[in-house]
PDB file of C-alpha atoms in Angstrom:
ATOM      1  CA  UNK A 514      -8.949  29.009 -33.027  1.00 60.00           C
ATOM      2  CA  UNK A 515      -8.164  25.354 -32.390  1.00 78.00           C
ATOM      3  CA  UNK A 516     -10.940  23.225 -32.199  1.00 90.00           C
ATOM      4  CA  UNK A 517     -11.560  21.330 -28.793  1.00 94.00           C
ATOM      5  CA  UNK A 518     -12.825  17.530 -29.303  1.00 96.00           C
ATOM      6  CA  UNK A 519     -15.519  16.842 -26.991  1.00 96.00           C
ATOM      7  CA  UNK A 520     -17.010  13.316 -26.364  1.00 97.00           C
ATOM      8  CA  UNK A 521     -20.130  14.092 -24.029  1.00 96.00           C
ATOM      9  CA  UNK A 522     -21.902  11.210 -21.499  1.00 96.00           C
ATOM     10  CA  UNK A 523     -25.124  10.963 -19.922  1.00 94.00           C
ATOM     11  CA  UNK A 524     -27.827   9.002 -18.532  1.00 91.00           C
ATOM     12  CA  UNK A 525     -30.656  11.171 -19.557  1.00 90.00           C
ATOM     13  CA  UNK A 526     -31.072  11.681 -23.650  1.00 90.00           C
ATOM     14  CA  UNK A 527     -32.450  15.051 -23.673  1.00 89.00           C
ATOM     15  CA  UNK A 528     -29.220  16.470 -21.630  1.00 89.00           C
ATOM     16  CA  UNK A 529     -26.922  14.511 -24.002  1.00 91.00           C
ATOM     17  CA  UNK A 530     -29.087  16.455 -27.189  1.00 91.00           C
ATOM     18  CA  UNK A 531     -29.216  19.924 -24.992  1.00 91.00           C
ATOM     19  CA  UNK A 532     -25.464  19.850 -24.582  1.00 91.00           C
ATOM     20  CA  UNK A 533     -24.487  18.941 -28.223  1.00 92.00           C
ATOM     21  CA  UNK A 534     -26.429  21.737 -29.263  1.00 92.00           C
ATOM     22  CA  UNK A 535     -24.761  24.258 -26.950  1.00 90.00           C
ATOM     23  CA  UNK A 536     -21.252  22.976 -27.288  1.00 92.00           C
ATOM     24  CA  UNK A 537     -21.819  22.595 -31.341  1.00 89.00           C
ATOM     25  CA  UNK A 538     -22.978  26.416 -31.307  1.00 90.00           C
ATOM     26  CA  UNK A 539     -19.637  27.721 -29.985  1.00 90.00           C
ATOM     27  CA  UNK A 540     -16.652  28.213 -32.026  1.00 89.00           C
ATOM     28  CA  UNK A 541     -14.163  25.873 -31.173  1.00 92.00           C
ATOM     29  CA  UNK A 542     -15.858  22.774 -29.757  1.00 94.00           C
ATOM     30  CA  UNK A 543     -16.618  19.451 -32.020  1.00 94.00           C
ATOM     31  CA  UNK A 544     -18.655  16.715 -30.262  1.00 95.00           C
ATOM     32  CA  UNK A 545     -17.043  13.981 -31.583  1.00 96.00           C
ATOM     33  CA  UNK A 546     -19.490  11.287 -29.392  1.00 96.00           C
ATOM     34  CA  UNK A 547     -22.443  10.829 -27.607  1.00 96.00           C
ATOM     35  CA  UNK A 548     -22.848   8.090 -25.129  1.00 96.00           C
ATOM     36  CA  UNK A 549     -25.593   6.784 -22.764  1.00 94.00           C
ATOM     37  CA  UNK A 550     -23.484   4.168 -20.775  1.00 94.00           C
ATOM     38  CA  UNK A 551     -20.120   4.237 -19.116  1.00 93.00           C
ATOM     39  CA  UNK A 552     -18.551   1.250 -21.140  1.00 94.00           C
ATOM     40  CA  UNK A 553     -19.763   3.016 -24.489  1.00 96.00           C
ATOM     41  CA  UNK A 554     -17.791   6.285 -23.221  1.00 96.00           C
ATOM     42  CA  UNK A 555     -14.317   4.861 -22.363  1.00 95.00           C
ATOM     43  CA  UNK A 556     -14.877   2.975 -25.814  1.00 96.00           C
ATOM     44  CA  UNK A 557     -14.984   5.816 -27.227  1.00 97.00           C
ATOM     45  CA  UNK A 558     -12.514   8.335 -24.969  1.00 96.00           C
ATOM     46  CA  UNK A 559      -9.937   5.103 -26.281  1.00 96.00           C
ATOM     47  CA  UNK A 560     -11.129   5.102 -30.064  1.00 96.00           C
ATOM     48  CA  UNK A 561     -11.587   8.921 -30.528  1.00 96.00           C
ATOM     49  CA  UNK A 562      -8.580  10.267 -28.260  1.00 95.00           C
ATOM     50  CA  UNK A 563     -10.974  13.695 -27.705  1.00 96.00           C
ATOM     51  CA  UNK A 564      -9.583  16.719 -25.733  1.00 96.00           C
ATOM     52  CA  UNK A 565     -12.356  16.820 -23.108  1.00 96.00           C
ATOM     53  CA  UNK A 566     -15.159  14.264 -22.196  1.00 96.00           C
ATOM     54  CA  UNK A 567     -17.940  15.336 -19.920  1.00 95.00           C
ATOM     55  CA  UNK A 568     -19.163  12.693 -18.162  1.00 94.00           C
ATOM     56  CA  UNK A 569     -22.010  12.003 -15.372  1.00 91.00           C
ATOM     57  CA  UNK A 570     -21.091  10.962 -12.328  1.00 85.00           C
ATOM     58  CA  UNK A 571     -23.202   8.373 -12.248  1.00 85.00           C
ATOM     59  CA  UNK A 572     -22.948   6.583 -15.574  1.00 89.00           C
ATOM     60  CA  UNK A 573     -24.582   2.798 -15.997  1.00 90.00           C
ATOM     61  CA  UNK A 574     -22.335  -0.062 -16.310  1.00 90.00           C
ATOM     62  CA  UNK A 575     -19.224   2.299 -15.171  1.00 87.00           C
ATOM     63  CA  UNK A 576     -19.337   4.797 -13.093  1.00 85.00           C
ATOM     64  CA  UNK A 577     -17.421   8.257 -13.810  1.00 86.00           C
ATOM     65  CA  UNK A 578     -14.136   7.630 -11.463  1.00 84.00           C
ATOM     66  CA  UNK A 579     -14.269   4.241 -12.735  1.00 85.00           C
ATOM     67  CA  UNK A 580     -13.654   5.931 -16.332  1.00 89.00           C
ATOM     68  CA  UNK A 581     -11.345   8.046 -14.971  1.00 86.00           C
ATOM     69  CA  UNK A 582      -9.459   5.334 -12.796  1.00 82.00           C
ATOM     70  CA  UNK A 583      -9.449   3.387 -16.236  1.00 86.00           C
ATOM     71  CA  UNK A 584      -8.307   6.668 -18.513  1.00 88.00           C
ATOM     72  CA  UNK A 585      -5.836   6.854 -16.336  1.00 81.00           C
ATOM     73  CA  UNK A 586      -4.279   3.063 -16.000  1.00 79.00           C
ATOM     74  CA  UNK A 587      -4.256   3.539 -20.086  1.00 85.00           C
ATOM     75  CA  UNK A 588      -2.592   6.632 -20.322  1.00 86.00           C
ATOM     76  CA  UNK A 589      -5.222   8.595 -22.063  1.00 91.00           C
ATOM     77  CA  UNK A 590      -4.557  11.834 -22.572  1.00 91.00           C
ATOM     78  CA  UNK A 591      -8.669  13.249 -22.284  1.00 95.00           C
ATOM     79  CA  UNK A 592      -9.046  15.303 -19.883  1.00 94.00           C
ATOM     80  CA  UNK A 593     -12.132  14.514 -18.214  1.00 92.00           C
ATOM     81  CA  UNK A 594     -14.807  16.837 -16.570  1.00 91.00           C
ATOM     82  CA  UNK A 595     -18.299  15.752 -14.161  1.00 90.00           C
ATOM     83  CA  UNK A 596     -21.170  16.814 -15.277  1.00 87.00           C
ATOM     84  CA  UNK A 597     -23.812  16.920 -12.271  1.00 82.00           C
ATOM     85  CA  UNK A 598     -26.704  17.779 -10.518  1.00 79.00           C
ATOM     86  CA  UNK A 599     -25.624  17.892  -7.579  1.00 73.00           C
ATOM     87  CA  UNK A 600     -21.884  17.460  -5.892  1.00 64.00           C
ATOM     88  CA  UNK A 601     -21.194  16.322  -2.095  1.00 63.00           C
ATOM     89  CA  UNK A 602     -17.517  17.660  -0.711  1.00 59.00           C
ATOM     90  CA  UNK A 603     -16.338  14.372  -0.376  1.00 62.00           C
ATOM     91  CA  UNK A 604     -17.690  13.444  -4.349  1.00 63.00           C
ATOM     92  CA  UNK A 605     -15.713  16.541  -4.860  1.00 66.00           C
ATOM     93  CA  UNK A 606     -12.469  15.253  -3.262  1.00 65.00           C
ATOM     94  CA  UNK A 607     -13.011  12.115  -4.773  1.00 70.00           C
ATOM     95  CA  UNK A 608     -12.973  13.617  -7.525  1.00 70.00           C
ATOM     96  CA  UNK A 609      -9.951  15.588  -7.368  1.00 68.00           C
ATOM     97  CA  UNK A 610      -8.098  12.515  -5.668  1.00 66.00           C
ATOM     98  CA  UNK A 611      -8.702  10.733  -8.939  1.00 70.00           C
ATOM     99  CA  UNK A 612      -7.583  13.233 -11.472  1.00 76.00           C
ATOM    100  CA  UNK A 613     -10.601  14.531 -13.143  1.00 82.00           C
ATOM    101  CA  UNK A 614     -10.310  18.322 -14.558  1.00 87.00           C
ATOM    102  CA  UNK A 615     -13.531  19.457 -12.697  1.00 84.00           C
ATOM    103  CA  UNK A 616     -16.921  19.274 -11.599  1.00 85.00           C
ATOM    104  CA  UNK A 617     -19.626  21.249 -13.528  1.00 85.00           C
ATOM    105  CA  UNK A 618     -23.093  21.416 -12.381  1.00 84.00           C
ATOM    106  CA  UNK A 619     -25.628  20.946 -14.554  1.00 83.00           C
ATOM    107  CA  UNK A 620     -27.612  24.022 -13.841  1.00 84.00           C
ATOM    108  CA  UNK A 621     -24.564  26.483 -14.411  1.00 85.00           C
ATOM    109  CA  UNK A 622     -25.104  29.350 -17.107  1.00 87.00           C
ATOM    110  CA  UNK A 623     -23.923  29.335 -20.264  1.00 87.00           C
ATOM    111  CA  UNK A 624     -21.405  31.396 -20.690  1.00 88.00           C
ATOM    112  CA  UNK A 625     -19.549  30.385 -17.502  1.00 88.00           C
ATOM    113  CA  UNK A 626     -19.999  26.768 -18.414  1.00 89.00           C
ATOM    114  CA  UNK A 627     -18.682  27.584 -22.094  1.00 90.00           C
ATOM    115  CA  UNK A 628     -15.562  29.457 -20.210  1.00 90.00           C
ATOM    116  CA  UNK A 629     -14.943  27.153 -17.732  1.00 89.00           C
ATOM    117  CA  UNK A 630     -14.582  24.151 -20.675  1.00 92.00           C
ATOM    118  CA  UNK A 631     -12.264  26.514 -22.820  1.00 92.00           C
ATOM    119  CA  UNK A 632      -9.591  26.690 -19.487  1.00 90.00           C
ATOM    120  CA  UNK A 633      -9.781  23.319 -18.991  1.00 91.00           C
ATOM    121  CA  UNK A 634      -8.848  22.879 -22.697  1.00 91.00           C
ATOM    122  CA  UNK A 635      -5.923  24.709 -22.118  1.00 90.00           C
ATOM    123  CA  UNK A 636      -5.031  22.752 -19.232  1.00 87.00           C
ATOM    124  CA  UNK A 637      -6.255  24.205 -16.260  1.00 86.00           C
ATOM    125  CA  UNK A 638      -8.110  22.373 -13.510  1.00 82.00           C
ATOM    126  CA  UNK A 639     -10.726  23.709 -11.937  1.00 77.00           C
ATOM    127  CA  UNK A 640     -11.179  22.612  -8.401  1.00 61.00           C
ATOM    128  CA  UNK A 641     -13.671  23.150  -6.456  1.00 52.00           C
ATOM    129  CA  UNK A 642     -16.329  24.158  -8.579  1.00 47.00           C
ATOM    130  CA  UNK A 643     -16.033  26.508 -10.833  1.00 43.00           C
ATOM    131  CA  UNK A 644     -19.329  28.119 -10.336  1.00 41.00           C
ATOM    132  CA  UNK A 645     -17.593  29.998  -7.832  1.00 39.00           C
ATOM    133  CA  UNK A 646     -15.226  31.111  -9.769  1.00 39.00           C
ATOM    134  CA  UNK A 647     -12.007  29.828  -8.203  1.00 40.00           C
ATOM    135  CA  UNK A 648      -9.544  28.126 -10.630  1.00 40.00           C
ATOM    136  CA  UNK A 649      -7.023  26.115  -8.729  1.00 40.00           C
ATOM    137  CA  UNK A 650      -3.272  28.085  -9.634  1.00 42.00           C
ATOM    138  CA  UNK A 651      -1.509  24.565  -9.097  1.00 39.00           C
ATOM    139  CA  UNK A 652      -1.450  21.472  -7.879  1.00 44.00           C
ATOM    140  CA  UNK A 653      -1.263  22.000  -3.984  1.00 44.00           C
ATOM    141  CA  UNK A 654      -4.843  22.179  -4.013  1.00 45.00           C
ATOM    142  CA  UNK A 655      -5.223  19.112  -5.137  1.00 47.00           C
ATOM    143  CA  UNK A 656      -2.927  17.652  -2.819  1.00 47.00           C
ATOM    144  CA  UNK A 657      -4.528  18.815  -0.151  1.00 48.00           C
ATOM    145  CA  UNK A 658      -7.587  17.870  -1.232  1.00 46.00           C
ATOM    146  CA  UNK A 659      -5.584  13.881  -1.435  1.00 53.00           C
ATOM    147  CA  UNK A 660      -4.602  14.139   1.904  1.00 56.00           C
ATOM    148  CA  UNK A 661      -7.735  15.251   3.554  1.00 56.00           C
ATOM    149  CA  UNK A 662      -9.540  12.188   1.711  1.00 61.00           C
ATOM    150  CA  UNK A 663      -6.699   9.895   3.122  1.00 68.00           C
ATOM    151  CA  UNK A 664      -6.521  11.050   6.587  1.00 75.00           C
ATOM    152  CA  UNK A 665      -9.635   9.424   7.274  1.00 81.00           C
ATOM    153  CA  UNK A 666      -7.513   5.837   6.641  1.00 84.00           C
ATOM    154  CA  UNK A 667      -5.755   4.023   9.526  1.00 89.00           C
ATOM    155  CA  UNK A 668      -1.406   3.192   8.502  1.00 89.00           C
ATOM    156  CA  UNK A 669      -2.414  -0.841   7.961  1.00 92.00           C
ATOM    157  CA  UNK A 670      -5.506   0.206   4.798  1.00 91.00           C
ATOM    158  CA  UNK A 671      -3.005   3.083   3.694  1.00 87.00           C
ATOM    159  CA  UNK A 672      -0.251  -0.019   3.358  1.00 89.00           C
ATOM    160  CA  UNK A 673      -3.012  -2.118   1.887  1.00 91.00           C
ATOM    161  CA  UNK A 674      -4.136   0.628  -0.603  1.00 88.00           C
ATOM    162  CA  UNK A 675      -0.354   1.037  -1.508  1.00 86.00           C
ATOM    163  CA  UNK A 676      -0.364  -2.751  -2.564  1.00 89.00           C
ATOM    164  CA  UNK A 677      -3.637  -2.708  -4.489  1.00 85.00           C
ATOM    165  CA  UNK A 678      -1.546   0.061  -6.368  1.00 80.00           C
ATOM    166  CA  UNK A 679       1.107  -2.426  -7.372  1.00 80.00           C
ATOM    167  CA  UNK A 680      -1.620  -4.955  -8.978  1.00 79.00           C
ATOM    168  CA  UNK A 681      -1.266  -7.406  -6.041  1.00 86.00           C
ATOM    169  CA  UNK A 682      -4.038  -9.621  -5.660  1.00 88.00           C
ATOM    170  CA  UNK A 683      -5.481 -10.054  -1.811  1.00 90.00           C
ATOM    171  CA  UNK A 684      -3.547 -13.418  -1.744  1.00 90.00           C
ATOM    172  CA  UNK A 685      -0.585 -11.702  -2.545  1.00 91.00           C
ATOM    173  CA  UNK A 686      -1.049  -8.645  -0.271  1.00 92.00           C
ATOM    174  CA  UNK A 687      -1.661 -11.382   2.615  1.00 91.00           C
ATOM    175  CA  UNK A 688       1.349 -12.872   2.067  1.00 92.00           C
ATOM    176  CA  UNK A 689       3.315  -9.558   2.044  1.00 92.00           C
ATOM    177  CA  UNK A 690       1.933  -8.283   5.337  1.00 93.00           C
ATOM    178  CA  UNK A 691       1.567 -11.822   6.792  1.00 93.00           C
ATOM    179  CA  UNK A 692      -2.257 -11.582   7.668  1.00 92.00           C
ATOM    180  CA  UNK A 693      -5.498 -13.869   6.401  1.00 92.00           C
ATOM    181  CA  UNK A 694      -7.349 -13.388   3.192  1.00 88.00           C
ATOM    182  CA  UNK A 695     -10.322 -12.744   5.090  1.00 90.00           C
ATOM    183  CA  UNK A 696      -8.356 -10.270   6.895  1.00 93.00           C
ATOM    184  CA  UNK A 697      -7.474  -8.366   3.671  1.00 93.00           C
ATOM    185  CA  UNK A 698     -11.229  -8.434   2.552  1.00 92.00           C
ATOM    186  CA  UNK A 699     -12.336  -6.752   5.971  1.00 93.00           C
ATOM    187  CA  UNK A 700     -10.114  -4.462   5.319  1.00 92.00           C
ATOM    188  CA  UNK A 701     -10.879  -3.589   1.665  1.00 92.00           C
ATOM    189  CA  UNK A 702     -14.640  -3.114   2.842  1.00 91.00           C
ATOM    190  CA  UNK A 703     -13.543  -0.814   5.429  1.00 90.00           C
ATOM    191  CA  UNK A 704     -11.739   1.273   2.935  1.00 88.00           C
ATOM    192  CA  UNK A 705     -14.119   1.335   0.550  1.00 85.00           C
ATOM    193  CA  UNK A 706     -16.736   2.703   2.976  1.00 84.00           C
ATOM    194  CA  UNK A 707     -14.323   5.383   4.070  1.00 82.00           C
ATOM    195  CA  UNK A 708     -14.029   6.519   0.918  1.00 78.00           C
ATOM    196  CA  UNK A 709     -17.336   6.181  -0.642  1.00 73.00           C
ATOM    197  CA  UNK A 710     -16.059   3.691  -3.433  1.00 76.00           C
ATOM    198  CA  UNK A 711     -17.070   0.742  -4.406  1.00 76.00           C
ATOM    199  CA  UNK A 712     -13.663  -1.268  -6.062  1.00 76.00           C
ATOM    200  CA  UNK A 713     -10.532  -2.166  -5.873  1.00 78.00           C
ATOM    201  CA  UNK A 714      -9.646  -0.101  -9.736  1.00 72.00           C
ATOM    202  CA  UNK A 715     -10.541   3.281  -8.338  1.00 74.00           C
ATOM    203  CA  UNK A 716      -8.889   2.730  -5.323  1.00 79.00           C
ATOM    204  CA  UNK A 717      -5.833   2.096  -7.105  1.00 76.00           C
ATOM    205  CA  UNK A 718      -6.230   4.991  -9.150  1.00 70.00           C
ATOM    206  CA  UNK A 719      -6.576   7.585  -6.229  1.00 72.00           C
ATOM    207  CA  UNK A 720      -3.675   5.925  -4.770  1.00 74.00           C
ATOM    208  CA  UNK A 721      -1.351   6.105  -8.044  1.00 66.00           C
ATOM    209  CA  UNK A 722      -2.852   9.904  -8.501  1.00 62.00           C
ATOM    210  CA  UNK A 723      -1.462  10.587  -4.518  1.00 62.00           C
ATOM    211  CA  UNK A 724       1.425   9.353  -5.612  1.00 61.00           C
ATOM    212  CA  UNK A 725       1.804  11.293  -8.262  1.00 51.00           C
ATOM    213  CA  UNK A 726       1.567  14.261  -6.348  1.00 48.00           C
ATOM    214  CA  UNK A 727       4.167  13.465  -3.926  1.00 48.00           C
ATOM    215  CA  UNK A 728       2.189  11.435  -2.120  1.00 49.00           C
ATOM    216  CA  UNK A 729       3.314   8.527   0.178  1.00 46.00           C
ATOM    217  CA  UNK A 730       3.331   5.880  -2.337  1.00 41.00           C
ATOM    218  CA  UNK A 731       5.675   4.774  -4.890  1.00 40.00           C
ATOM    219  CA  UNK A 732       5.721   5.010  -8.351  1.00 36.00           C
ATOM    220  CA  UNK A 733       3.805   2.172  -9.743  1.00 35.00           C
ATOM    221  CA  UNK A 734       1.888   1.225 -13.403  1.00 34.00           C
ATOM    222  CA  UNK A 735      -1.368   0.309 -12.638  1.00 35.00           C
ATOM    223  CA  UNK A 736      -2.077  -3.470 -12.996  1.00 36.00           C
ATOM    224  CA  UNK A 737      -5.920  -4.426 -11.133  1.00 36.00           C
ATOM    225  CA  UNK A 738      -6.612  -8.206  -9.910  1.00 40.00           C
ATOM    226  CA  UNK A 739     -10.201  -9.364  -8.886  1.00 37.00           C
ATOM    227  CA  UNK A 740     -11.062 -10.430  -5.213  1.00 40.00           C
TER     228      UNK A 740
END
């Protein structure tokens, strides 16, 4: 059996330790890393390469789509999982949007946690939560998951989210649709409340991951400028 890297992230020390253990009891999982903040986890989903890093959503000094929205910009090939204690719809969209694997909650059994790592290993994601045991078949799922997230956005934020895709910085986005910085900034906070985000990098990253799934945005690298 091939053995599935794991890096593993978490606030709380004692589920880091309880989750080594379990994962370092089945065959064919290696915890390569352990890591208590969200800049010491992308260090080391970038130095380490693993298969699968299971992250909290809320990790200090990044938070887990901000890893992902970064994994993502770099081409990293991890495939990335939440780890929770709890998961709103939208956080689950959100999630989704931004191209993690899954959501597991942290009070799921062991054997259907164990299975639902070993399918994402082989390159299945499973959207919604696989507690109910529903593995998404493809990606239309996750498209419609996208759009639903989206909908919510009027046609002048979904042109300004397409821009923030392209690296343009709100000078440069002003100047494109002929509007006032200020204007821009209004219009990034209203975004960023409609989608329960908090910056500009994981905007961009559920816009390039729409895209990617035949979205209404064009094909873009991802290239982030400050306010």
């Amino acid at each position: 059996m091939r053995c599935t890297s794991v890096v593993i992230a978490d606030r709380h020390p004692v589920v880091l330790q309880g989750l080594t253990s379990v994962l370092e009891a089945q065959n064919g999982f290696k915890v390569v890393a352990c890591c208590s903040t969200g800049p010491s986890c992308i260090e080391a989903i970038r130095n380490l390469t693993p298969d699968i890093a299971i992250i909290d959503i809320e990790m200090p000094g990044l938070t887990g789509l901000e890893i992902v929205a970064i994994a993502n910009s770099e081409g990293l090939s991890t495939r990335v999982v939440f780890f929770a204690a709890v998961v709103e719809d939208r956080q689950l969209a959100l999630s989704a949007a931004a191209g993690a694997y899954g959501v597991i909650l942290k009070d799921m059994p062991l054997e259907p946690l164990v299975q639902s790592l070993r399918e994402i290993a082989a390159g299945q994601r499973l959207l919604p939560l696989p507690a109910v045991n529903h593995v998404i078949p493809s990606e239309q799922k996750s498209i419609a998951i996208t759009e639903s997230v989206l909908a919510v956005l009027t046609e002048r934020e979904r042109q300004i989210m397409r821009l923030v895709s392209e690296g343009l910085s709100n000078k440069e986005i002003g100047r494109r649709l002929n509007i006032a910085d200020g204007t821009i900034k209004q219009h990034l906070h209203h975004i960023y409340q409609k989608l329960e985000i908090n910056n500009r990098t994981v905007l961009a990253a559920l816009a390039i991951s729409h895209n990617e799934r035949g979205g209404f945005l064009e094909d873009r690298a991802l290239s982030i400028h400050c306010d």
